Short mmCIF file of C-alpha atoms and ligand atoms in Angstrom, two decimals:
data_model
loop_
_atom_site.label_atom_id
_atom_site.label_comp_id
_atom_site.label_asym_id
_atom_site.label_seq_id
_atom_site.Cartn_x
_atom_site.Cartn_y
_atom_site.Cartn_z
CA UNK A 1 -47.11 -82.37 -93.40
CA UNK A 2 -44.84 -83.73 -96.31
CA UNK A 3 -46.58 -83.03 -99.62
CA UNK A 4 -47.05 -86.66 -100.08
CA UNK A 5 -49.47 -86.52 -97.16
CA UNK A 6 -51.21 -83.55 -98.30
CA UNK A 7 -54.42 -82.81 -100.98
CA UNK A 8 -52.76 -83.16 -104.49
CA UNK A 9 -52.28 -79.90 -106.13
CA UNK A 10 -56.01 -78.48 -107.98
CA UNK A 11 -57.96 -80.60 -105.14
CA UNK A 12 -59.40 -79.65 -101.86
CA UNK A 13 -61.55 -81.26 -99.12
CA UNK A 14 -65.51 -79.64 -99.44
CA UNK A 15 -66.50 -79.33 -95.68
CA UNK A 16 -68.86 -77.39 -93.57
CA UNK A 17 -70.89 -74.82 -95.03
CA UNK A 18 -70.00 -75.65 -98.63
CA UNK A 19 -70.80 -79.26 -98.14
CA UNK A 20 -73.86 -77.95 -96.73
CA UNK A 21 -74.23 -76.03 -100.00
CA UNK A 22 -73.00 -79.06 -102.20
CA UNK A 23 -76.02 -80.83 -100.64
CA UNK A 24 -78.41 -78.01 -101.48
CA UNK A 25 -77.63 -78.04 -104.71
CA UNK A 26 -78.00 -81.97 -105.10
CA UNK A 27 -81.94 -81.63 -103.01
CA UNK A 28 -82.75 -78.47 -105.72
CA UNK A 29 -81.56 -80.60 -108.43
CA UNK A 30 -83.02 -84.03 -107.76
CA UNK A 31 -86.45 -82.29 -107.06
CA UNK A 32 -86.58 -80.04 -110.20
CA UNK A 33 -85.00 -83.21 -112.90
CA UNK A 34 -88.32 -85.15 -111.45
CA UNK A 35 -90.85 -82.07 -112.56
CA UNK A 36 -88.97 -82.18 -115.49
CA UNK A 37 -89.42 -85.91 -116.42
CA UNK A 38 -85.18 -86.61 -116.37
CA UNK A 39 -84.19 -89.77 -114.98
CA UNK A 40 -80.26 -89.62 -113.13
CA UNK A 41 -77.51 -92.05 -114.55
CA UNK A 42 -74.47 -92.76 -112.25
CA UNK A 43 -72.30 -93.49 -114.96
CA UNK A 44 -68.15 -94.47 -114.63
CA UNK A 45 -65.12 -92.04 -113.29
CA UNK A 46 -63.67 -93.43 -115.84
CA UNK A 47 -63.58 -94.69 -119.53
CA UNK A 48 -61.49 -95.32 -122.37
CA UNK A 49 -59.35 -92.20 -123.59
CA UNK A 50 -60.45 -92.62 -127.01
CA UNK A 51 -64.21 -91.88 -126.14
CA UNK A 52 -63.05 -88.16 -124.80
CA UNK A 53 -60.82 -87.78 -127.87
CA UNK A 54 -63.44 -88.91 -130.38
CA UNK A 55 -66.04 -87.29 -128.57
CA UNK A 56 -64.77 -83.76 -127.15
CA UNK A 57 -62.38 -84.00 -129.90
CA UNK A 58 -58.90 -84.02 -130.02
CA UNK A 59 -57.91 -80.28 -130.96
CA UNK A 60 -59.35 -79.16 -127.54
CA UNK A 61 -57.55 -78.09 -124.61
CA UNK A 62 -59.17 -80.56 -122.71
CA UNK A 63 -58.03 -83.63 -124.44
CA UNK A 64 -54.68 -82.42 -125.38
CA UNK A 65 -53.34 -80.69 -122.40
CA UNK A 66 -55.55 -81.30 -119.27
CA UNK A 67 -56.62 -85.38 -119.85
CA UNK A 68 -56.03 -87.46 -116.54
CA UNK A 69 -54.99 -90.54 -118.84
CA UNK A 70 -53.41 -93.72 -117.76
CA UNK A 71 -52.90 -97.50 -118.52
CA UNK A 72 -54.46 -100.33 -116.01
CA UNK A 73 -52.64 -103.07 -115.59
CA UNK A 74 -54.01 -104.80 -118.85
CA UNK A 75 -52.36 -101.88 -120.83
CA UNK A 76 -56.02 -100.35 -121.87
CA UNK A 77 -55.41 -96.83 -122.25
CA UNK A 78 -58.31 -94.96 -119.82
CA UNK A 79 -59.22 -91.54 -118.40
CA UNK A 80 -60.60 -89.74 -115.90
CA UNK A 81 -63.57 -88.57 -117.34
CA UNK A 82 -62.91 -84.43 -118.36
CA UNK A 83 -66.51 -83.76 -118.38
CA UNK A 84 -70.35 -85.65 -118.71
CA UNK A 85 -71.76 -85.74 -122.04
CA UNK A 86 -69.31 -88.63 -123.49
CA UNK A 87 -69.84 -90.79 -120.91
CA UNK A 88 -73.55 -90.44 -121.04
CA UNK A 89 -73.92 -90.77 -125.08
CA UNK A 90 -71.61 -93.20 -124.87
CA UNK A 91 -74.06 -95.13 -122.01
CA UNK A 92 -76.96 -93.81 -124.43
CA UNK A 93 -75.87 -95.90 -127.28
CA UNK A 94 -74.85 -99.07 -125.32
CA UNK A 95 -77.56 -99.58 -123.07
CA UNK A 96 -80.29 -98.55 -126.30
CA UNK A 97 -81.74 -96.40 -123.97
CA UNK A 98 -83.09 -94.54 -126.64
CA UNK A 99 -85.82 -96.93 -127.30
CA UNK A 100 -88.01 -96.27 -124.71
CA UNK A 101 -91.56 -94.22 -125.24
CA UNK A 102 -91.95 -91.44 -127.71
CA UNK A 103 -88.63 -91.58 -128.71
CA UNK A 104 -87.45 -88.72 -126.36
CA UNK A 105 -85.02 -89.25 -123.90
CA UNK A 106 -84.04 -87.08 -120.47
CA UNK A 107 -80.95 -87.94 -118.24
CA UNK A 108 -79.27 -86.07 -115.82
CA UNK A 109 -75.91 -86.16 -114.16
CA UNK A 110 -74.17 -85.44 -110.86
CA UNK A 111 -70.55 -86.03 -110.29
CA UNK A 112 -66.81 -85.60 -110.31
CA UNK A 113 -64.34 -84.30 -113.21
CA UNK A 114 -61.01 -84.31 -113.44
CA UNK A 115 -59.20 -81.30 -115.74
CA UNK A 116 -55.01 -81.10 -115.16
CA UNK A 117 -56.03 -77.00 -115.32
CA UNK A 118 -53.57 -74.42 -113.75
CA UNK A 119 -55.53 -74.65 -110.27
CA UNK A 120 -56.52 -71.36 -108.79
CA UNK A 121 -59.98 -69.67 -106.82
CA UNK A 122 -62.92 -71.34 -108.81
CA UNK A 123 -60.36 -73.94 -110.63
CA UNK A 124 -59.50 -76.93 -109.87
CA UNK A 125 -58.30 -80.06 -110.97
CA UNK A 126 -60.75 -82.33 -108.99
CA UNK A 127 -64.56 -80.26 -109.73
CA UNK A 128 -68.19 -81.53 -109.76
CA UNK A 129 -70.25 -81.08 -112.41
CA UNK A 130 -74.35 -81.69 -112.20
CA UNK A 131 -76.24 -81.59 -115.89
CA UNK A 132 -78.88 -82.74 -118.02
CA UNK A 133 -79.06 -84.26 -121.74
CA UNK A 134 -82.05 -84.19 -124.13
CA UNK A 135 -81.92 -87.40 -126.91
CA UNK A 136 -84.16 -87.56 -129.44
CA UNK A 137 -85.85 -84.29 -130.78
CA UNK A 138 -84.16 -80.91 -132.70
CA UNK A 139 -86.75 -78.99 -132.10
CA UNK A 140 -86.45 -75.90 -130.38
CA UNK A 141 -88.41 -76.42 -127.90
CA UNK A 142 -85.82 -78.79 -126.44
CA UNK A 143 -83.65 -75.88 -126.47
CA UNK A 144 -85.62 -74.19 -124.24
CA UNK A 145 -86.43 -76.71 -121.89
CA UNK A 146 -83.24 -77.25 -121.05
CA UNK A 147 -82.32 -73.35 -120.74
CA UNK A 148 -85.29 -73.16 -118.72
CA UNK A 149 -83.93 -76.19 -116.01
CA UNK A 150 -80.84 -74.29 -115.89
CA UNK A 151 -82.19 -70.84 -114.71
CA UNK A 152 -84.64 -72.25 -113.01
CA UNK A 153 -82.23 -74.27 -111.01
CA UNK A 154 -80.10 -71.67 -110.16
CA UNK A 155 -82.98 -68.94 -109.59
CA UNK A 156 -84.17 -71.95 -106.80
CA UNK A 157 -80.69 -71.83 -105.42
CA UNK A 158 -81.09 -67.87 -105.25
CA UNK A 159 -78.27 -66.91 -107.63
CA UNK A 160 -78.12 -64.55 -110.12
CA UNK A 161 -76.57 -65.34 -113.17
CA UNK A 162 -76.66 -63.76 -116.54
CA UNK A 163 -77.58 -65.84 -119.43
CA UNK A 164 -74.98 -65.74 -122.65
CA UNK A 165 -76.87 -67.47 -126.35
CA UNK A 166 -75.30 -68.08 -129.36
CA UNK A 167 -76.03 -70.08 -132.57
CA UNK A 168 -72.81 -72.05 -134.28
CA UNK A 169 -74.92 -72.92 -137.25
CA UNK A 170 -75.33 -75.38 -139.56
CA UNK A 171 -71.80 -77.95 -140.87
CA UNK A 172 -72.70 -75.09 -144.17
CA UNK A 173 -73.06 -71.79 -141.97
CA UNK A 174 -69.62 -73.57 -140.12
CA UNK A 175 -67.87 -74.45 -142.94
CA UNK A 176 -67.95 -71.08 -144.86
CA UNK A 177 -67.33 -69.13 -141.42
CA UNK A 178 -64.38 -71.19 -140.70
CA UNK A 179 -63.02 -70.20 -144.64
CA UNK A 180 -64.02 -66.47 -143.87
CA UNK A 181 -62.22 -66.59 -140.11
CA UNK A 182 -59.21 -68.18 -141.19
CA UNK A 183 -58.68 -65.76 -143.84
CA UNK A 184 -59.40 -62.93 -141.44
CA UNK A 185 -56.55 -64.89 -138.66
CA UNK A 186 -53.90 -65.34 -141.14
CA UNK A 187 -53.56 -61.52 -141.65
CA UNK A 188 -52.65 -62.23 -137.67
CA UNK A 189 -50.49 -64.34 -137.90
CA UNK A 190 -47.67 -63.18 -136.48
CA UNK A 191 -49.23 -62.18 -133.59
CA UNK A 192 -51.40 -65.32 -132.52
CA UNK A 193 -50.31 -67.40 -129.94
CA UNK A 194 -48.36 -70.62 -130.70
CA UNK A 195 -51.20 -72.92 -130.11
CA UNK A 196 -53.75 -70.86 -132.04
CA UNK A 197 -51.35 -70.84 -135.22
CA UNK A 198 -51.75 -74.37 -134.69
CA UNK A 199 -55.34 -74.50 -134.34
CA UNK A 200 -55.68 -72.02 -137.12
CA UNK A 201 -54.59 -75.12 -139.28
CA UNK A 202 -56.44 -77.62 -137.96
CA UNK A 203 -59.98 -75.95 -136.44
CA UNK A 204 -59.76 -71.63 -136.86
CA UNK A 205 -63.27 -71.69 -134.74
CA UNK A 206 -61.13 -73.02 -131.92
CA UNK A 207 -59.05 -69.69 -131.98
CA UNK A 208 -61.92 -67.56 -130.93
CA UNK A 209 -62.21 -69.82 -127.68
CA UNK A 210 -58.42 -69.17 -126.62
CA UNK A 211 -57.59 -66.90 -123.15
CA UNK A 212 -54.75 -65.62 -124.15
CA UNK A 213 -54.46 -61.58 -124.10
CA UNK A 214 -53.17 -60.79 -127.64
CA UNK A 215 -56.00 -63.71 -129.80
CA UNK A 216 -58.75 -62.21 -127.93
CA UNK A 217 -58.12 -58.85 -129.21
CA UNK A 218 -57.72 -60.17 -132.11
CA UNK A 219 -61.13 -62.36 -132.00
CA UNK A 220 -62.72 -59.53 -130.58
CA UNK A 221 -62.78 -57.77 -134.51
CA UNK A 222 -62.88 -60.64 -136.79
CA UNK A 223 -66.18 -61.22 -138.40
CA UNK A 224 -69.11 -62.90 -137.07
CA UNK A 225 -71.14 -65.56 -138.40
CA UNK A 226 -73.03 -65.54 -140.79
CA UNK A 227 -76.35 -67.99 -140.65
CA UNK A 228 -78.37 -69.47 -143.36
CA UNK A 229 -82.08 -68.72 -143.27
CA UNK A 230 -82.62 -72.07 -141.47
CA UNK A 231 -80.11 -71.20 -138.69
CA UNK A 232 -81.53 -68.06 -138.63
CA UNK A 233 -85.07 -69.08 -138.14
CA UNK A 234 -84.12 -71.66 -135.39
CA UNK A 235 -82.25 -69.23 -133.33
CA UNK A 236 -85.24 -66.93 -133.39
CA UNK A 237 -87.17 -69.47 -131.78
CA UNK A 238 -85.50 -70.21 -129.47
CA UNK A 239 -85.16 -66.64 -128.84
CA UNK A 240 -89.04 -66.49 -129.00
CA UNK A 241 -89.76 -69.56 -126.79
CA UNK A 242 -87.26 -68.06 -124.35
CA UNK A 243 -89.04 -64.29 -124.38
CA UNK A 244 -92.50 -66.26 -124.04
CA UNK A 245 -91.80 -68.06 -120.39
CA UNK A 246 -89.47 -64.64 -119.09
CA UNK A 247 -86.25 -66.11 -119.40
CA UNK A 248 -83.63 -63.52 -119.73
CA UNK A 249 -80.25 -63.82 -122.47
CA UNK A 250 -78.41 -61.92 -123.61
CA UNK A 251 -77.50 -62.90 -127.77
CA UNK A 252 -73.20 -63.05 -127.86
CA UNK A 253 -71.94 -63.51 -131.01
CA UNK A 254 -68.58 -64.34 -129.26
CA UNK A 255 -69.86 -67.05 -127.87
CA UNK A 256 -67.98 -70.54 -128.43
CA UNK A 257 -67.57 -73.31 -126.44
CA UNK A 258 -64.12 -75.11 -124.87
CA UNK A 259 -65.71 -78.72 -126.26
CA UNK A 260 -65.71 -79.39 -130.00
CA UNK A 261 -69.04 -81.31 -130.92
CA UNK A 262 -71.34 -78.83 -130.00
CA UNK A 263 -73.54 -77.74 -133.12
CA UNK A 264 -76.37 -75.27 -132.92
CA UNK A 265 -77.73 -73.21 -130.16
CA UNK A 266 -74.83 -72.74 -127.81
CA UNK A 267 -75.37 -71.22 -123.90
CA UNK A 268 -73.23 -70.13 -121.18
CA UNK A 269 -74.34 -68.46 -117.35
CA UNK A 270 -71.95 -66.11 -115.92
CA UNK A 271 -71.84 -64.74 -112.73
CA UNK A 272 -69.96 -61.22 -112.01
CA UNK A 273 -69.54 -62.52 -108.08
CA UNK A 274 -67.06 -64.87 -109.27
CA UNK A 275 -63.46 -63.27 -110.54
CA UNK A 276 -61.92 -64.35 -113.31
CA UNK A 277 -63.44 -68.09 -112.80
CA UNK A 278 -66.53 -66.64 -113.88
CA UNK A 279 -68.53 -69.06 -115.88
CA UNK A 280 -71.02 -71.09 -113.61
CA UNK A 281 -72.72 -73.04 -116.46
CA UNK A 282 -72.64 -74.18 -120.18
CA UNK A 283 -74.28 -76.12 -123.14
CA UNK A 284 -75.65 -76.56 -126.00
CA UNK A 285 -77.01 -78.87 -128.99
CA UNK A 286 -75.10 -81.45 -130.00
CA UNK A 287 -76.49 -82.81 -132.66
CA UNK A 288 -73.98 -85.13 -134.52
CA UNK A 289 -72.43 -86.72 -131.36
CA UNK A 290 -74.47 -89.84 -131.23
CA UNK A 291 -74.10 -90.94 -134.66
CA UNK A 292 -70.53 -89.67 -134.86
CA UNK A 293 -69.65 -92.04 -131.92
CA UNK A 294 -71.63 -95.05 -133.44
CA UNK A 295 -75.08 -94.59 -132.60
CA UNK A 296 -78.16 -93.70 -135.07
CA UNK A 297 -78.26 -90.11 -135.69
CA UNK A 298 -80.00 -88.70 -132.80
CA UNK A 299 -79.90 -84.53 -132.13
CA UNK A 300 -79.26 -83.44 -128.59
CA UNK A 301 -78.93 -81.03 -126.43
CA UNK A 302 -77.56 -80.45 -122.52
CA UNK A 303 -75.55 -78.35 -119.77
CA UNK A 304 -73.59 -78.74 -117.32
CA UNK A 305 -73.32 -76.49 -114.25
CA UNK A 306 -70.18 -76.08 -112.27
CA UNK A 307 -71.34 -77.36 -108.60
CA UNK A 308 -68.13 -76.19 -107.03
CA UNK A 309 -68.44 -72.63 -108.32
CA UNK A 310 -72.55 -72.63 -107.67
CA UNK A 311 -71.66 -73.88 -103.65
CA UNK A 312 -69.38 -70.64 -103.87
CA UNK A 313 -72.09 -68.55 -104.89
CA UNK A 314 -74.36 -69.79 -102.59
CA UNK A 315 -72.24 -68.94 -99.83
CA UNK A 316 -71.92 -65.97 -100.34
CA UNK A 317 -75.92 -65.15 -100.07
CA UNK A 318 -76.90 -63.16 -97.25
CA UNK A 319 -79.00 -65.86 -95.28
CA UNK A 320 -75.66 -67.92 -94.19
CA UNK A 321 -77.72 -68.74 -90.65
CA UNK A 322 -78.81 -71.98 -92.08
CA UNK A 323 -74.83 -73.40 -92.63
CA UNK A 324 -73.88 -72.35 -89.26
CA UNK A 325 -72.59 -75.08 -87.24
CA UNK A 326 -75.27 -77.70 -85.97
CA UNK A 327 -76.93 -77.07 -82.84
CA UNK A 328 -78.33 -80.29 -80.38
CA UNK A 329 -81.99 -80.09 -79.96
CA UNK A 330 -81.33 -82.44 -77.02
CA UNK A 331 -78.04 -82.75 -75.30
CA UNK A 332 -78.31 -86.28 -73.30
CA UNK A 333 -75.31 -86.39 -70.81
CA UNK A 334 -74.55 -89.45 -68.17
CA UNK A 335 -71.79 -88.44 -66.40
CA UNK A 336 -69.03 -90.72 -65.65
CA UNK A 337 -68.55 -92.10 -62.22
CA UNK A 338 -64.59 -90.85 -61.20
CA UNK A 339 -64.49 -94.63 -60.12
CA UNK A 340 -65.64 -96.28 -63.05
CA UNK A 341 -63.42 -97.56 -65.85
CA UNK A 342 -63.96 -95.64 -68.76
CA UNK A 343 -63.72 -99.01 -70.86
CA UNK A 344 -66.84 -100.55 -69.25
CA UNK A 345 -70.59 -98.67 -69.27
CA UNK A 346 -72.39 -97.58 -65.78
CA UNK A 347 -75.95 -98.19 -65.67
CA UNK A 348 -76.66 -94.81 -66.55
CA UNK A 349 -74.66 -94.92 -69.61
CA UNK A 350 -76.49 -97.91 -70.70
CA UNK A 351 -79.65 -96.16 -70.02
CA UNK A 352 -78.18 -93.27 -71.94
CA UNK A 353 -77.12 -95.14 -74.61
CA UNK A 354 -80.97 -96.68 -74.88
CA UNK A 355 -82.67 -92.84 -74.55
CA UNK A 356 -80.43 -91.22 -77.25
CA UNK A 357 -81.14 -94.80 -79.37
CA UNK A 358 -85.03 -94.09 -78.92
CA UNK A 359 -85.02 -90.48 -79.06
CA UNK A 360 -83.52 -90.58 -82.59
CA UNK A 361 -86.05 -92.85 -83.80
CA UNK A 362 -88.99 -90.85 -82.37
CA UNK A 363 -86.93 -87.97 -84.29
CA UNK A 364 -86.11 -89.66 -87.35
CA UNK A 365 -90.10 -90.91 -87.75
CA UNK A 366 -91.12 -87.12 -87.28
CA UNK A 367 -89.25 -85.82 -89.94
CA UNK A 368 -90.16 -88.23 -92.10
CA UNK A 369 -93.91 -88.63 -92.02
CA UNK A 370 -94.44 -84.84 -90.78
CA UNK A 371 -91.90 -83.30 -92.82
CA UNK A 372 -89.98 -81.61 -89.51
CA UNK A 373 -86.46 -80.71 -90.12
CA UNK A 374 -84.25 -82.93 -88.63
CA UNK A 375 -83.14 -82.48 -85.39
CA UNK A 376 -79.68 -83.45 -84.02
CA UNK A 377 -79.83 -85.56 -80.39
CA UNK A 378 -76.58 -85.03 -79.19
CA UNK A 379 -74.97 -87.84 -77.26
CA UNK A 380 -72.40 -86.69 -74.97
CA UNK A 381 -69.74 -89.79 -75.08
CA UNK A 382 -66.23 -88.48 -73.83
CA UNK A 383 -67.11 -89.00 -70.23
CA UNK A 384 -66.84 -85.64 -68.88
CA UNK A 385 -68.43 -85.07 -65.59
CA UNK A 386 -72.01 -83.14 -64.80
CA UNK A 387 -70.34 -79.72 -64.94
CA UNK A 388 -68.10 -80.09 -67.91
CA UNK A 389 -70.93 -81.67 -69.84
CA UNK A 390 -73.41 -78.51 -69.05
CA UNK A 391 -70.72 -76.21 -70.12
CA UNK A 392 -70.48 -77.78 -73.23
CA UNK A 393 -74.12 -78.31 -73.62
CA UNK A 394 -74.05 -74.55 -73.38
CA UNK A 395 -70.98 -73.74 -75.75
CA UNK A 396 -73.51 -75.13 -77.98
CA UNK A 397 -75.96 -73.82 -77.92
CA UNK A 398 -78.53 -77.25 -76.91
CA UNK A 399 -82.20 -76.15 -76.46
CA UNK A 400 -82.60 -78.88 -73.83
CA UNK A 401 -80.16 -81.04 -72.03
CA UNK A 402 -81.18 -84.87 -70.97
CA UNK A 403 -79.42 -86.14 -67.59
CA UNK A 404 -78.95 -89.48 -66.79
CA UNK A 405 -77.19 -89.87 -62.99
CA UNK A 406 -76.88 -92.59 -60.90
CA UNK A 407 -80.50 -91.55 -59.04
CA UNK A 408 -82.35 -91.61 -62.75
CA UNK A 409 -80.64 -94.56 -63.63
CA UNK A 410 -81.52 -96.40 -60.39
CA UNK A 411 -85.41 -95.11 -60.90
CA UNK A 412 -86.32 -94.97 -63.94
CA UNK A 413 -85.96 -91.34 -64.85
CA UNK A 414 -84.32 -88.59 -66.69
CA UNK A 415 -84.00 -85.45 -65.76
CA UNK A 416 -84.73 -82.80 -68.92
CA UNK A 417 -83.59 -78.65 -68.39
CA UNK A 418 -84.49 -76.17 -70.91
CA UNK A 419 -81.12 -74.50 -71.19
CA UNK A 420 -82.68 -70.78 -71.97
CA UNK A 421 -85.23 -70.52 -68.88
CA UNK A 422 -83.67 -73.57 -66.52
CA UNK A 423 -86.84 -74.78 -66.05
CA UNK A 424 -86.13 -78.47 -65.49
CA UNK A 425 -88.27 -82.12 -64.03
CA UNK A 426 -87.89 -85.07 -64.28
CA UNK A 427 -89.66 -87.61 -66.39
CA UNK A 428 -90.54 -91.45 -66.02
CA UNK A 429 -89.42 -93.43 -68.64
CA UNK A 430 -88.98 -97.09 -67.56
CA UNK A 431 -91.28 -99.27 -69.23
CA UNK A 432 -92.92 -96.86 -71.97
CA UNK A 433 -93.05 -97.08 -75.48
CA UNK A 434 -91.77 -94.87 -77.75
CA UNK A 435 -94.92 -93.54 -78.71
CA UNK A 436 -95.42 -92.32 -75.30
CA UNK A 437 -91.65 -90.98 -74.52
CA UNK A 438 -92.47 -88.84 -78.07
CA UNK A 439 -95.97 -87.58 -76.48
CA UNK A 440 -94.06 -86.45 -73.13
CA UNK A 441 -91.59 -84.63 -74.71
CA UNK A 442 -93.75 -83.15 -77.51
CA UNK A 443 -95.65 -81.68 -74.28
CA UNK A 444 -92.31 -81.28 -72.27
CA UNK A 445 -90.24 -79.31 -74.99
CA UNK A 446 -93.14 -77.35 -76.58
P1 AMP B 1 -67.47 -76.98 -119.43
O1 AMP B 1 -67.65 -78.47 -119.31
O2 AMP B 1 -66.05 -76.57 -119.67
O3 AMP B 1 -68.45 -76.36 -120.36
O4 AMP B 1 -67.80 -76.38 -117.99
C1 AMP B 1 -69.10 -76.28 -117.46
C2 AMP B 1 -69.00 -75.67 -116.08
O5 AMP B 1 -68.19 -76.51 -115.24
C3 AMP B 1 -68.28 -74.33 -116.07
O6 AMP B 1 -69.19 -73.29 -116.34
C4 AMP B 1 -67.73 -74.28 -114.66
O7 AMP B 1 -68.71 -73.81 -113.77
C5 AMP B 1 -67.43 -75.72 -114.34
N1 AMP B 1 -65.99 -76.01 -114.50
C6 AMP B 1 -65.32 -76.32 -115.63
N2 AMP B 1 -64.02 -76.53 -115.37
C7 AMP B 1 -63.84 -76.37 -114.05
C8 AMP B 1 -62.72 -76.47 -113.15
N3 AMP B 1 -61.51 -76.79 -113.57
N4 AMP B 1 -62.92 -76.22 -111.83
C9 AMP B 1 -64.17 -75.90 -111.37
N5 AMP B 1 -65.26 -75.82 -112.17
C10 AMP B 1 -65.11 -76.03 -113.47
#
């Protein structure tokens, strides 16, 4: 296939048992948000480039070197959005939707991001990311809750991840760290990467966020921060709320995160399944973003899990049965006549086409007021002949197989075979109503 034809480079197409895992996640999600209280927001793909560059800021990888930016055709400079929390503060402050009851507000997220990263396993350029923002209260007990949704989300999807906290501190505790760090860089000068001299200048706390070999050794001895007493206390409670409900951390002074208007209690989940792509989740407070971006001042705090890298993880569990292929409950098979057209419909495919038709309903209204699973009725529609439709009843596995000949079509019949014991009759179902086809066959298939 000519490249042109192909995925572009960082993307791929999610199918079978990931997108089976992709929709797990999305069911665990939507279920635990509501016990939460969060209400989802579908908000644009895209939005100006200025709101990621005022917003994630515009000494961060992510703006500078891995934007998907572009004009429309009115010259209005846009992007693909990089990652959630702009988009949603920036929906926050336009739509007010601050001002509803007690003055706290809960959102969450579910959707595609677009980074121009060097693609490889666990990276791409094209990723989902699902997550969660708290408006309206600093307290730590915000903090938690959203710490909590995230383990509790991915204990749900049975992964195991290990839980990395931090505290950035206060614009003081910041501001006399970054004095303290850059002193301790410049005696490094030399041996920093280019872009780190750079950001040594503009942001130093940016430095100890950088991949690259030589500045992590070199982050990996310069001083930590130091917090004011009021830091200090609020990272304890956190620490306490989180020790109270059995949440497991681990405290990493290392810890600082890739997007530059987090402030406060900072969080990431790692998972050593993964390689080097091993982060599955991140956040943190953010608690000058609103105001900084034009709304009132308003602290916050959020995550964001990687969806693509949680689907891995998920396949990887030991109970895989459930993303096997899908198996026909029913298999419903009227086989072609070798002298009929295959562009015109026999009377038994007609009758077919009206069994498989009622059959799903009767199917559909189970799992939906009973709670069953949901069952797949097969429809056999190539035209293959008795024989060749059995065998691929069998290949897959159908628990029963529905036949619909010229006899059952002329009488009013269908003939049903349980494919494990061959058992097979057949049943009258001209003229009844659905109710009663769903009584036979609850009795017939039991
Ligand atoms: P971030 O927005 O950078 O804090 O990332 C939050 C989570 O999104 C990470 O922990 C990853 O799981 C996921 N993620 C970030 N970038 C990518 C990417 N390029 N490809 C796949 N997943 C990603």
């Amino acid at each position: 296939m000519t490249e042109a034809l192909s995925a572009p480079r960082g993307t791929r197409d999610i199918v079978g048992e990931e997108a089976i895992a992709f929709a797990e996640i999305e069911e665990a999600a939507t279920a635990l948000f509501a016990h939460y209280g969060y209400s989802e927001i579908i908000a644009p793909i895209f939005e100006s480039a200025e709101l990621f560059t005022q917003s994630v800021g515009d000494d961060t990888d992510i703006v500078k070197k891995e934007m998907y930016v572009f004009e429309d055709r009115k010259a209005r400079k846009l992007a693909l959005r990089p990652e959630g929390t702009a988009g949603v503060v920036r929906a926050y402050i336009e739509r007010s939707l601050g001002e509803g009851p007690g003055g706290v507000t809960r959102l969450w997220y579910n959707g595609p991001m677009f980074r121009y990263e060097r693609p490889q396993a666990g990276r791409y350029r094209q990723f989902v990311q699902l997550g969660c923002e708290l408006f309206g209260s600093s307290s730590p007990a915000a903090d938690i809750e959203v710490i909590d949704i995230a383990t509790r989300l991915l204990h749900r999807l049975g992964v195991a991840v290990e839980a990395r906290l931090n505290h950035l501190g206060c614009r003081n505790c910041k501001r006399d760290y970054a004095a303290e760090l850059a002193g301790y860089l410049k005696g490094h000068m030399d041996a920093l990467c280019p872009d780190c001299r750079d950001r040594l200048a503009r942001n130093p706390l940016r430095v100890l966020d950088c991949k690259v070999e030589t500045c992590r050794r070199i982050t990996a001895s310069a001083p930590r921060i130091r917090h004011c007493d009021s830091c200090q206390g609020e990272f304890a409670a956190v620490k306490k709320g989180l020790d109270r409900i059995g949440v497991p951390y681990r405290s990493d002074p290392t810890l600082v995160r890739g997007l530059g208007y987090y402030t406060g209690t900072v969080f990431e989940m790692i998972s050593s399944e993964l390689g080097a792509q091993d982060a599955v989740l991140g956040g943190g407070r953010y608690d000058e973003l609103v105001e900084s971006m034009g709304g009132k001042p308003t602290p916050a705090v959020g995550f964001a899990v990687g969806v693509d890298r949680l689907a891995q993880l998920i396949c990887m569990r030991q109970d895989k049965a459930w993303a096997s292929s899908p198996v026909p409950y029913i298999f419903v098979i009227a086989p072609s006549s070798p002298h009929g057209s295959p562009r015109t419909l026999s009377d038994s495919q007609l009758e077919a086409i009206w069994f498989v038709h009622a059959l799903r309903r009767i199917f559909e209204k189970k799992s939906r007021t009973e709670g069953a699973a949901p069952e797949w009725i097969a429809h056999e529609v190539s035209g293959r002949s008795l024989k060749a439709g059995l065998k691929l009843a069998d290949k897959l596995r159908a628990s029963f197989v529905a036949i619909i000949g010229e006899d059952e079509a002329a009488n009013g019949t269908v003939l049903l075979r349980h494919m494990a014991n061959g058992r097979q009759e057949q049943i009258a179902v001209r003229g009844i109503d659905e109710e009663e086809l769903a009584n036979k066959l609850d009795e017939w298939c039991r």
